[in-house]
CSV table of C-alpha atoms in Angstrom, one decimal:
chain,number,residue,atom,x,y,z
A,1,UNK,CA,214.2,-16.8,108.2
A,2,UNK,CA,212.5,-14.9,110.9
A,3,UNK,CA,214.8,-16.4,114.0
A,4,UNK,CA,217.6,-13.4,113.9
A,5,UNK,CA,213.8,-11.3,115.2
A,6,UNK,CA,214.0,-12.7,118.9
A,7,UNK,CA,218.2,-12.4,119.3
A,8,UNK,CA,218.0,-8.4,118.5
A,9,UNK,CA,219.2,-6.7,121.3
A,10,UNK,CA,216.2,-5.4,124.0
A,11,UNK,CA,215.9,-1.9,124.1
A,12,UNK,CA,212.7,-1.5,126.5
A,13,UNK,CA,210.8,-4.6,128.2
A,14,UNK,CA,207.3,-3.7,128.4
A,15,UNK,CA,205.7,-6.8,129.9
A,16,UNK,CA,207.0,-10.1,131.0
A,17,UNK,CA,205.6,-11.2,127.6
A,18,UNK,CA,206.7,-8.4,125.5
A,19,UNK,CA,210.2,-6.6,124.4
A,20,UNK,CA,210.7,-3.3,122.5
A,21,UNK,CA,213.5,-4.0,120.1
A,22,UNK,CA,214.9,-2.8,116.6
A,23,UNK,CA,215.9,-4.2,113.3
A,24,UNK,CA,217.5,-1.4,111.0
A,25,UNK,CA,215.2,1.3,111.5
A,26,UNK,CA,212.1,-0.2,112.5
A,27,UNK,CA,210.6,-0.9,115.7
A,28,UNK,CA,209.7,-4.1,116.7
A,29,UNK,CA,207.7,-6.1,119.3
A,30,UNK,CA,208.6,-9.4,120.3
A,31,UNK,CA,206.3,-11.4,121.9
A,32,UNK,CA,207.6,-14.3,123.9
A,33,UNK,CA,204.8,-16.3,125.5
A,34,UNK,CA,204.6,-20.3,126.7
A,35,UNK,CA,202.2,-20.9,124.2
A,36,UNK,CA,203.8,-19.4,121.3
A,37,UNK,CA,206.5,-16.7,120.4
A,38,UNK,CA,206.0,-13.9,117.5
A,39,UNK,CA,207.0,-10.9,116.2
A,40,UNK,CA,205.2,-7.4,115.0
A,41,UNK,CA,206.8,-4.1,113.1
A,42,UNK,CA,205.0,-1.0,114.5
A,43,UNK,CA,205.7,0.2,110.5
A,44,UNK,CA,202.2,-1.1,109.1
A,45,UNK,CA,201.4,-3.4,112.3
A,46,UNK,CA,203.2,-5.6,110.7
A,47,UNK,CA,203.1,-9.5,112.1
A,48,UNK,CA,206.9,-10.7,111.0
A,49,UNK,CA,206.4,-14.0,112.8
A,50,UNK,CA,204.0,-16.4,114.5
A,51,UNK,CA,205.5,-19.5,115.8
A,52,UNK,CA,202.9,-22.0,118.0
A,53,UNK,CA,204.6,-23.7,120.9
A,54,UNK,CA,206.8,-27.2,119.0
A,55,UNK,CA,205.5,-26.0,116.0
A,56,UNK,CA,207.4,-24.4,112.7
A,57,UNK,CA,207.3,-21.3,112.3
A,58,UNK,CA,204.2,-20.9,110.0
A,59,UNK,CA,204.7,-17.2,108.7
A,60,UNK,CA,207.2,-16.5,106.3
A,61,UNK,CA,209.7,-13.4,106.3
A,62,UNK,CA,211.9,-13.1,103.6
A,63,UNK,CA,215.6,-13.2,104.2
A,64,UNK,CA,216.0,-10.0,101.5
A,65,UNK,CA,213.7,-8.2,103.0
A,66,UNK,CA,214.4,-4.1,103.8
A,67,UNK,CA,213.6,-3.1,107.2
A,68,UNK,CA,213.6,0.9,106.4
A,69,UNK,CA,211.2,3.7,107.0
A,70,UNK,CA,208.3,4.2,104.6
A,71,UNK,CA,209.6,0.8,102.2
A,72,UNK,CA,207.4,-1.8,102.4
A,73,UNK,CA,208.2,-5.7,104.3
A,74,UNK,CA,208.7,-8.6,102.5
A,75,UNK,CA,207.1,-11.1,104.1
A,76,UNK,CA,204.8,-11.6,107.2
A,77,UNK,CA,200.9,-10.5,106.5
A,78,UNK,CA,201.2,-6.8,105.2
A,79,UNK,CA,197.5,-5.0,106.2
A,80,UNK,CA,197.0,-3.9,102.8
A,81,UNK,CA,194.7,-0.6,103.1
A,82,UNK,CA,193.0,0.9,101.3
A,83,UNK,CA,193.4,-0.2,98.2
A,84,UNK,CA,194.6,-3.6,97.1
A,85,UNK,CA,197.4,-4.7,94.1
A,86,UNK,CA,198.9,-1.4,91.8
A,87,UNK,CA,195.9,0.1,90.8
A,88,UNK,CA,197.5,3.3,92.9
A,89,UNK,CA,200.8,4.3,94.1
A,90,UNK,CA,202.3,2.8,96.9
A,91,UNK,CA,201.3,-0.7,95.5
A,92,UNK,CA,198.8,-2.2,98.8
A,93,UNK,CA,197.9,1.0,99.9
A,94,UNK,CA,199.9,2.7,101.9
A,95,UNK,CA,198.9,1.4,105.5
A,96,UNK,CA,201.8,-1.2,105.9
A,97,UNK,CA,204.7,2.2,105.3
A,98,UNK,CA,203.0,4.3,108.1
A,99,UNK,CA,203.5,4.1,111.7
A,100,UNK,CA,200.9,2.8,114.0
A,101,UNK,CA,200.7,3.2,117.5
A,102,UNK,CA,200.9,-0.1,120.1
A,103,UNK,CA,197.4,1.2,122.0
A,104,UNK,CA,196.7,-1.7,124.1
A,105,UNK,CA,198.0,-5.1,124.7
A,106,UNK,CA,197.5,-7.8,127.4
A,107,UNK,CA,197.9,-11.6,128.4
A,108,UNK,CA,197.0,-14.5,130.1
A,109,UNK,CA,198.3,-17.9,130.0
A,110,UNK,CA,196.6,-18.4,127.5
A,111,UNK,CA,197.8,-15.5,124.8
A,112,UNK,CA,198.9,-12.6,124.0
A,113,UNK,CA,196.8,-9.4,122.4
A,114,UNK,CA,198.2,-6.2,121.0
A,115,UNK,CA,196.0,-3.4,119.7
A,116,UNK,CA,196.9,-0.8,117.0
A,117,UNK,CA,196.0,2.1,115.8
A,118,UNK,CA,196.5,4.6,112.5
A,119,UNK,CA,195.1,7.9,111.8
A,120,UNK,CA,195.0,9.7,108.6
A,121,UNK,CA,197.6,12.6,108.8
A,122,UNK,CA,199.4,15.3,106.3
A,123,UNK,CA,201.2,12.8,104.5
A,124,UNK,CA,198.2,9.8,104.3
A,125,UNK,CA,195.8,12.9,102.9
A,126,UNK,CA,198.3,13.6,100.1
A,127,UNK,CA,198.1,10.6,98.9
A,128,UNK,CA,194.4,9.5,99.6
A,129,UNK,CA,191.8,12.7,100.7
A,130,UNK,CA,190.3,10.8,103.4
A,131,UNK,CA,189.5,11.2,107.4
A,132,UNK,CA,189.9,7.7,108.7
A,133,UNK,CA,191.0,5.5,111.6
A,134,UNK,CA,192.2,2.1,111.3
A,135,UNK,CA,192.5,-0.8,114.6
A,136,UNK,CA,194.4,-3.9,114.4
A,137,UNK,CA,194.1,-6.2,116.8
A,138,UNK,CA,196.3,-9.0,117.1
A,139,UNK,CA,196.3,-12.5,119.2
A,140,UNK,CA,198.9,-14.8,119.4
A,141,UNK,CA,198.8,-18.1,121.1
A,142,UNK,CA,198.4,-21.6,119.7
A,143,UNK,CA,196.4,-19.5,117.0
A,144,UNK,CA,196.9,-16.3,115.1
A,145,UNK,CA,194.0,-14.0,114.9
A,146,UNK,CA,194.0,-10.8,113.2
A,147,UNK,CA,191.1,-8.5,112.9
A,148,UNK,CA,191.6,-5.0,110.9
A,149,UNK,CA,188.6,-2.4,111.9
A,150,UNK,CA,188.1,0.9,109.5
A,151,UNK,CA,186.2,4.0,110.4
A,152,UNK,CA,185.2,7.0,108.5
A,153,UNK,CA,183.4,7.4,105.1
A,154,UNK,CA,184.8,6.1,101.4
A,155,UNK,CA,185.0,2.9,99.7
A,156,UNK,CA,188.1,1.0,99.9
A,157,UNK,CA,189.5,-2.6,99.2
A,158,UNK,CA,191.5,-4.5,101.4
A,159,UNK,CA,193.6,-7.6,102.6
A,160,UNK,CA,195.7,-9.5,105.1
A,161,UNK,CA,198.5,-10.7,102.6
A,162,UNK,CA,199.4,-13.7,104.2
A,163,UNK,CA,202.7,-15.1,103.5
A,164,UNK,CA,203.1,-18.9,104.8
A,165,UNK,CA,206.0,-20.8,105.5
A,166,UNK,CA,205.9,-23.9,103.8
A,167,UNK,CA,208.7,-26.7,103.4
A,168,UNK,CA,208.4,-27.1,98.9
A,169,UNK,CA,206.1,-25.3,96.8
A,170,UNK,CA,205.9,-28.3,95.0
A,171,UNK,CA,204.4,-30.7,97.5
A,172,UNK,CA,201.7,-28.6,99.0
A,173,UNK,CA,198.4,-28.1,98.1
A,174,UNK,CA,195.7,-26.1,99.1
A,175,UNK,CA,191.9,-25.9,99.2
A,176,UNK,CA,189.0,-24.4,100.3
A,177,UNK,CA,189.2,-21.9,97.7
A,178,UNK,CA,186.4,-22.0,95.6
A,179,UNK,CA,185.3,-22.2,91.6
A,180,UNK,CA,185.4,-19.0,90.2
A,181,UNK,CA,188.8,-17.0,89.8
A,182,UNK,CA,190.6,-14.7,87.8
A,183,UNK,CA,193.9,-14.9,86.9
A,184,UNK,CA,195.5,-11.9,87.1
A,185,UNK,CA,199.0,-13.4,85.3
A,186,UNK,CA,196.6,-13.2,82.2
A,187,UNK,CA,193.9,-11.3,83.2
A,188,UNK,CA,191.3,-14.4,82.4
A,189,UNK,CA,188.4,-15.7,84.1
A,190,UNK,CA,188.3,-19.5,85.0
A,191,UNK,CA,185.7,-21.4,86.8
A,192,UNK,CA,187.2,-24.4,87.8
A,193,UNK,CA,186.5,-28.1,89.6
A,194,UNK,CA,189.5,-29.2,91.0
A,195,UNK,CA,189.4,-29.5,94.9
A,196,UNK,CA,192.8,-28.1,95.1
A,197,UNK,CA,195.7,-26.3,93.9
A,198,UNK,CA,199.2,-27.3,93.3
A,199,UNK,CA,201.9,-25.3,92.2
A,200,UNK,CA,204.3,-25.7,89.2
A,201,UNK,CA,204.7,-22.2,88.0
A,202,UNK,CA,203.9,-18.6,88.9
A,203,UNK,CA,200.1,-18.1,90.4
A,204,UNK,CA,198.4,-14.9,91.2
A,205,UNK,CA,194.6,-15.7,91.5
A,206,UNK,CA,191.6,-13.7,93.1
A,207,UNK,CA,188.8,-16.6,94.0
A,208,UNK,CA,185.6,-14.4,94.6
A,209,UNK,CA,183.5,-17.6,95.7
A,210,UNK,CA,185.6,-19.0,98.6
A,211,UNK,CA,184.8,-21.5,101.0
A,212,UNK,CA,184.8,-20.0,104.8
A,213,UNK,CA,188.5,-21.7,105.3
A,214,UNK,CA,191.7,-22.2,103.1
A,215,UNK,CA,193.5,-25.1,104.1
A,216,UNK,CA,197.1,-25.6,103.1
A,217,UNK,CA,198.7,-29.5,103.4
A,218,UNK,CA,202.3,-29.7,103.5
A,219,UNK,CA,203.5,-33.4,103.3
A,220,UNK,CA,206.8,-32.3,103.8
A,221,UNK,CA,206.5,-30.7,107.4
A,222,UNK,CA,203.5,-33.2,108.1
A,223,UNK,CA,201.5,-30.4,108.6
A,224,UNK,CA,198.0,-28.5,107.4
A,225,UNK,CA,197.7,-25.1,108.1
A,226,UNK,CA,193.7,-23.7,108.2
A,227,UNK,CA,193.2,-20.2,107.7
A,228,UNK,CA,189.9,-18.6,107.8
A,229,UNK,CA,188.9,-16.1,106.5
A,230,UNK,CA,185.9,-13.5,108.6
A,231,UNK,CA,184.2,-10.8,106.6
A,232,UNK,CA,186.2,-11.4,103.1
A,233,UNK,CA,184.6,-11.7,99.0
A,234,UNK,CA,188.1,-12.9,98.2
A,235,UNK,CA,190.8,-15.3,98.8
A,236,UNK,CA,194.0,-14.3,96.9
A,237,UNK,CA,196.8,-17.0,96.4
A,238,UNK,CA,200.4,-16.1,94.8
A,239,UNK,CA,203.9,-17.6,94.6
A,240,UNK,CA,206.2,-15.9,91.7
A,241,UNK,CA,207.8,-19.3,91.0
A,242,UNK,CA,211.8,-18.5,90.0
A,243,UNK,CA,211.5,-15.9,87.1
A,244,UNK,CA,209.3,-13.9,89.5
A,245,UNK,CA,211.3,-14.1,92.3
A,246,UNK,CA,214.9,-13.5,90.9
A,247,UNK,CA,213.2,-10.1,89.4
A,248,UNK,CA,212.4,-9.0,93.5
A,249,UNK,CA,215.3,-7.0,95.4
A,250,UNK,CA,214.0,-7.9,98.5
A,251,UNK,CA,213.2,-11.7,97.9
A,252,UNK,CA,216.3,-14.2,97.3
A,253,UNK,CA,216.1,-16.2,94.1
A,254,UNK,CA,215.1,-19.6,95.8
A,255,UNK,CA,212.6,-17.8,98.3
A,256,UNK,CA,209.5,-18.9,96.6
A,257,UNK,CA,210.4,-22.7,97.0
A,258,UNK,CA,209.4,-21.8,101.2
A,259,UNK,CA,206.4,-19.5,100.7
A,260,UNK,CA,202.8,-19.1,99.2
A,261,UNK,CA,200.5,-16.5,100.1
A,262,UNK,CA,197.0,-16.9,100.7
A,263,UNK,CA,195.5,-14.0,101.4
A,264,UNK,CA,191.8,-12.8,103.0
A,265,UNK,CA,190.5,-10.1,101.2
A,266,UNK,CA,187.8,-7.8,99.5
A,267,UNK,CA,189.8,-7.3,96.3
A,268,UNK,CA,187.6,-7.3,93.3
A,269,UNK,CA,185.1,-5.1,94.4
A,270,UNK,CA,184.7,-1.9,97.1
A,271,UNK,CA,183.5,-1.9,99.8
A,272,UNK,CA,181.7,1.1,101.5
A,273,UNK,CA,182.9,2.1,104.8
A,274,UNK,CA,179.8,4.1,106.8
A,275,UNK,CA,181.2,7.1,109.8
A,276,UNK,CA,178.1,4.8,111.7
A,277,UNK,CA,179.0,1.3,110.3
A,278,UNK,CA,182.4,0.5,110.3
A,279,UNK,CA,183.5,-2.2,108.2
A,280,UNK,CA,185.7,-5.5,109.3
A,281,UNK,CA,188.4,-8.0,108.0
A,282,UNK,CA,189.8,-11.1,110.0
A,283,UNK,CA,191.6,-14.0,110.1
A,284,UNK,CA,192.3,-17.0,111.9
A,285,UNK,CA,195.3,-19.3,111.5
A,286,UNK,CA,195.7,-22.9,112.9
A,287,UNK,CA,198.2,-25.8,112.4
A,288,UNK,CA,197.5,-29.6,112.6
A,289,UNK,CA,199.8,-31.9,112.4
A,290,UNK,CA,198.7,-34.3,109.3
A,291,UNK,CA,197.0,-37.5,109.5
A,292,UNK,CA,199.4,-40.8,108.5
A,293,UNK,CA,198.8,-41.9,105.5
């Protein structure tokens, strides 16, 4: 999965924590801490990998993924911006294909934080006619936080597509996702009473009432993962099953057994970003280790 990341060759150290390296064609950061060890693409800001201290890794990068200029990452949490799903070309937006800039980092024995930055430019105004600037800030220690920050004026949606690692997409569930949803496999509406979701087929939903966290139980690792979600209307859940999967170039056929998404989002409707009222999206990922049963 995402192990090969922290054997690439170094190319610059930059801290006693951190290590410039490269995968293909793309920059990465490695972040090597006591407390946890991770991985970030400077293409997009991209977090590849998040791995607590005698934990498993809990994001999930996919083996077929292309690490090339200006194609997007398949895996990891992809900072879709500013629009979210195909409703324009690049699918996501196309914040996760530019290059940010590593702005700030620092550490204590506690964690790690890196801080990035994008800027619109000749290309980003082709595409979308908009001044903006975009921070990402990123913590990694026995959690994950990530917190995306937008400036400028326009109405935009957004989300941290958050790919997990799990052990079988058949045994976990997940809650903390609300009622209300659309399914966006047959563009219906559902409101709904179950506590949780379980997977036995393909599952794209956008759930517009969610609860402030997600939690995701796998049985297998003996595991939960929490994720909450900061400043979000949505919480989008997907795993392609087979058929979906075996049509992706850059996911192998039995990928989606190891991975669900949930992601924090405002997806079904914009939102208005002020030049005097930025607007924010974060989240926060734990792990506990399940209770015996």
């Amino acid at each position: 999965m995402s192990d090969f990341l922290f054997s690439l060759p170094i190319e610059q150290q930059l801290t006693p924590y951190l290590t410039l390296r490269k995968q293909d064609e793309l920059a990465i950061i490695v972040v090597n801490h006591p407390k946890a060890k991770g991985a970030i693409a400077l293409q997009g800001a991209h977090l590849l990998a998040w791995q607590p201290n005698g934990e498993e890794p809990v994001i999930w990068l996919s083996k077929a993924s292309h690490f090339k200029q200006g194609t997007p990452i398949r895996g990891g949490i992809p900072i879709c911006w500013p629009w979210f799903g195909k409703v324009a070309s690049p699918a996501h937006g196309f914040a996760r294909n530019e290059l940010w800039q590593l702005t700030a980092h620092d550490a204590n024995e506690d964690a790690v934080w890196l801080t990035f930055s994008l800027e619109d430019n000749e290309q980003t105004r082709q595409i979308w006619p908009h001044a903006f600037c975009l921070i990402a800030r990123i913590k990694l220690g026995t959690t994950c936080e990530i917190e995306l920050e937008s400036h400028g004026d326009y109405s935009m949606t957004s989300a941290l597509h958050t790919y997990f690692n799990i052990a079988d997409i058949s045994q976990v569930s997940i809650s903390g996702l609300g009622s209300h949803y659309l399914d966006t496999i047959t563009g219906t509406e559902h409101d709904t009473h179950d506590k949780t979701l379980t997977f036995a087929g393909p599952v794209d939903r956008v759930y517009s009432q969610p609860e402030s966290f997600s939690v995701i139980k796998d049985p297998v690792l003996g595991r939960s993962i929490e994720v909450h979600h900061h400043n979000a209307s949505d919480v989008v859940t997907w795993n392609p099953a087979a058929e979906g999967a075996s049509a992706m170039k850059d996911m192998e056929d039995d990928g989606y057994k190891t991975m669900v998404c949930v992601e924090t989002a405002n997806a079904s409707q914009p939102v208005e970003v002020h030049s005097d009222k930025p607007q924010y999206l974060s989240v926060t990922i734990r792990c506990h280790k399940n209770e015996p049963a």
